[in-house]
Amino acid sequence: ATQACIAATGDQRRWPAEAGASGFIKFFDPAPYSFKRGNTEEEICRAALNELEEQVAYEGAHTIAAIMVEAVTGTNGILKPPKGYLEGVQSLCREHGIIFIWDEVMSGFGRTGKLFGFCHGTNVVPDIFTFAKGVNGAFLPLGGVGVRDHVADHFRSNNVAIGSTYNSHPAVLAPAYAALQVMLKQDILGNVQRMHPHLKGGMQRLLDNHPSVKQARCVGLFGCLDIQKNAKTGEF
């Protein structure tokens, strides 16, 4: 399972573990580092969806079990997808019967100002989504999976032949329950939304004034700075 998870990621930290599990194909994020797909959000969205649609055709839609994305790309740069992109990927998945999986490990439970990253979309509902970290404040290691009814119904009659020794362990579920109570009682989502303009403003000042800051962006309090030796010349 660990080897398959490492193979699934697009993060370069998978390199030491390669060649890993087979069958994982990578595709570009809508916001590549060194080039742009357009000058407007609409142009970038359309170009990225066209590219993905063509890649699905090349690979053969009938060979693709699932498409996996982060609601907001995390470690690779806190990249919020352009408006309409995730809706377009969902439409492509529905058209070809492909399961749409969302990784909410970093973006879930309020970090972006919404409970989950997919809540920023319009009528976007993942078939499967994963979560961890924020669910219990990371006081103890805990992860989980949410599924839509049609996925749950499949596994009710098709059991997965695996075991998990520490599944649903009460010692890690207790802080999750407590953390969610605090989130609701103290209006954590509201606080993230209120603090977002301050973080964004501070990051913009760094971008405007520091020669080594190439880009600055944030979604809620989920933010990132791109640092280079010389942002203007591109020198690393």
mmCIF file of C-alpha atoms in Angstrom, residues 11-121:
data_model
loop_
_atom_site.group_PDB
_atom_site.id
_atom_site.type_symbol
_atom_site.label_atom_id
_atom_site.label_comp_id
_atom_site.label_asym_id
_atom_site.label_seq_id
_atom_site.Cartn_x
_atom_site.Cartn_y
_atom_site.Cartn_z
ATOM 1 C CA ASP A 11 5.862 14.983 -5.947
ATOM 2 C CA GLN A 12 9.551 14.500 -6.699
ATOM 3 C CA ARG A 13 10.015 12.771 -3.345
ATOM 4 C CA ARG A 14 8.815 9.609 -5.062
ATOM 5 C CA TRP A 15 12.018 9.438 -7.130
ATOM 6 C CA PRO A 16 14.105 7.420 -4.605
ATOM 7 C CA ALA A 17 11.322 4.798 -4.467
ATOM 8 C CA GLU A 18 11.116 4.265 -8.224
ATOM 9 C CA ALA A 19 10.481 2.081 -10.058
ATOM 10 C CA GLY A 20 7.435 1.666 -7.870
ATOM 11 C CA ALA A 21 3.980 0.247 -8.477
ATOM 12 C CA SER A 22 2.982 0.363 -12.140
ATOM 13 C CA GLY A 23 -0.094 1.883 -13.727
ATOM 14 C CA PHE A 24 0.162 5.483 -12.503
ATOM 15 C CA ILE A 25 0.216 8.176 -15.211
ATOM 16 C CA LYS A 26 0.950 11.817 -14.343
ATOM 17 C CA PHE A 27 -0.558 14.912 -15.968
ATOM 18 C CA PHE A 28 0.312 18.584 -15.627
ATOM 19 C CA ASP A 29 -1.287 20.922 -13.132
ATOM 20 C CA PRO A 30 -3.130 23.867 -14.749
ATOM 21 C CA ALA A 31 -0.373 26.142 -13.396
ATOM 22 C CA PRO A 32 3.055 24.846 -14.544
ATOM 23 C CA TYR A 33 6.102 26.519 -13.031
ATOM 24 C CA SER A 34 7.962 27.720 -16.097
ATOM 25 C CA PHE A 35 5.270 28.509 -18.683
ATOM 26 C CA LYS A 36 1.673 29.718 -18.935
ATOM 27 C CA ARG A 37 -1.258 28.255 -20.833
ATOM 28 C CA GLY A 38 -2.901 31.635 -21.314
ATOM 29 C CA ASN A 39 -3.340 35.137 -19.978
ATOM 30 C CA THR A 40 -6.784 34.760 -18.434
ATOM 31 C CA GLU A 41 -8.267 32.226 -16.037
ATOM 32 C CA GLU A 42 -10.672 31.108 -18.757
ATOM 33 C CA GLU A 43 -7.855 30.530 -21.283
ATOM 34 C CA ILE A 44 -5.776 28.584 -18.762
ATOM 35 C CA CYS A 45 -8.760 26.442 -17.757
ATOM 36 C CA ARG A 46 -9.712 25.602 -21.334
ATOM 37 C CA ALA A 47 -6.140 24.747 -22.363
ATOM 38 C CA ALA A 48 -5.578 22.524 -19.314
ATOM 39 C CA LEU A 49 -8.853 20.656 -19.861
ATOM 40 C CA ASN A 50 -8.124 20.183 -23.564
ATOM 41 C CA GLU A 51 -4.714 18.750 -22.700
ATOM 42 C CA LEU A 52 -6.162 16.358 -20.108
ATOM 43 C CA GLU A 53 -8.947 15.261 -22.444
ATOM 44 C CA GLU A 54 -6.393 14.485 -25.142
ATOM 45 C CA GLN A 55 -4.229 12.540 -22.681
ATOM 46 C CA VAL A 56 -7.235 10.477 -21.599
ATOM 47 C CA ALA A 57 -7.891 9.674 -25.259
ATOM 48 C CA TYR A 58 -4.230 8.677 -25.799
ATOM 49 C CA GLU A 59 -4.157 6.425 -22.735
ATOM 50 C CA GLY A 60 -7.601 4.984 -23.492
ATOM 51 C CA ALA A 61 -10.435 6.044 -21.196
ATOM 52 C CA HIS A 62 -11.445 2.386 -20.758
ATOM 53 C CA THR A 63 -8.047 1.696 -19.127
ATOM 54 C CA ILE A 64 -8.358 4.477 -16.521
ATOM 55 C CA ALA A 65 -9.797 3.473 -13.149
ATOM 56 C CA ALA A 66 -9.562 6.890 -11.512
ATOM 57 C CA ILE A 67 -8.240 10.422 -11.776
ATOM 58 C CA MET A 68 -6.682 11.729 -8.577
ATOM 59 C CA VAL A 69 -6.209 15.413 -7.762
ATOM 60 C CA GLU A 70 -5.644 17.686 -4.796
ATOM 61 C CA ALA A 71 -8.431 20.232 -4.373
ATOM 62 C CA VAL A 72 -5.699 22.830 -3.950
ATOM 63 C CA THR A 73 -2.274 21.482 -4.907
ATOM 64 C CA GLY A 74 -0.337 21.414 -1.638
ATOM 65 C CA THR A 75 3.373 20.646 -1.328
ATOM 66 C CA ASN A 76 3.970 21.418 -5.008
ATOM 67 C CA GLY A 77 3.033 25.056 -4.560
ATOM 68 C CA ILE A 78 -0.445 25.814 -3.095
ATOM 69 C CA LEU A 79 -1.937 26.054 -6.567
ATOM 70 C CA LYS A 80 -5.636 26.865 -6.694
ATOM 71 C CA PRO A 81 -7.142 25.566 -9.936
ATOM 72 C CA PRO A 82 -8.673 28.098 -12.326
ATOM 73 C CA LYS A 83 -12.414 28.611 -12.162
ATOM 74 C CA GLY A 84 -14.229 25.787 -13.946
ATOM 75 C CA TYR A 85 -11.269 23.398 -14.079
ATOM 76 C CA LEU A 86 -12.387 20.912 -11.429
ATOM 77 C CA GLU A 87 -15.918 21.003 -12.808
ATOM 78 C CA GLY A 88 -14.445 20.142 -16.213
ATOM 79 C CA VAL A 89 -12.400 17.242 -14.834
ATOM 80 C CA GLN A 90 -15.491 15.931 -13.057
ATOM 81 C CA SER A 91 -17.473 16.121 -16.305
ATOM 82 C CA LEU A 92 -14.719 14.191 -18.111
ATOM 83 C CA CYS A 93 -14.768 11.511 -15.406
ATOM 84 C CA ARG A 94 -18.551 11.187 -15.525
ATOM 85 C CA GLU A 95 -18.495 10.937 -19.318
ATOM 86 C CA HIS A 96 -16.078 8.007 -19.290
ATOM 87 C CA GLY A 97 -17.087 6.275 -16.060
ATOM 88 C CA ILE A 98 -13.840 7.213 -14.310
ATOM 89 C CA ILE A 99 -13.773 7.492 -10.507
ATOM 90 C CA PHE A 100 -12.861 11.017 -9.368
ATOM 91 C CA ILE A 101 -10.630 10.960 -6.259
ATOM 92 C CA TRP A 102 -9.693 14.069 -4.273
ATOM 93 C CA ASP A 103 -6.818 14.319 -1.816
ATOM 94 C CA GLU A 104 -7.907 16.655 0.995
ATOM 95 C CA VAL A 105 -5.120 15.711 3.419
ATOM 96 C CA MET A 106 -3.617 19.214 3.317
ATOM 97 C CA SER A 107 -6.587 21.335 2.212
ATOM 98 C CA GLY A 108 -9.330 19.765 4.324
ATOM 99 C CA PHE A 109 -10.892 20.948 7.581
ATOM 100 C CA GLY A 110 -10.761 24.672 7.147
ATOM 101 C CA ARG A 111 -7.304 25.513 5.912
ATOM 102 C CA THR A 112 -8.656 27.187 2.762
ATOM 103 C CA GLY A 113 -11.551 28.934 4.483
ATOM 104 C CA LYS A 114 -14.019 26.199 3.545
ATOM 105 C CA LEU A 115 -14.477 22.859 5.263
ATOM 106 C CA PHE A 116 -12.951 21.065 2.266
ATOM 107 C CA GLY A 117 -11.144 22.299 -0.798
ATOM 108 C CA PHE A 118 -13.800 20.916 -3.122
ATOM 109 C CA CYS A 119 -16.309 23.280 -1.499
ATOM 110 C CA HIS A 120 -14.703 26.084 -3.545
ATOM 111 C CA GLY A 121 -16.091 24.472 -6.706
#
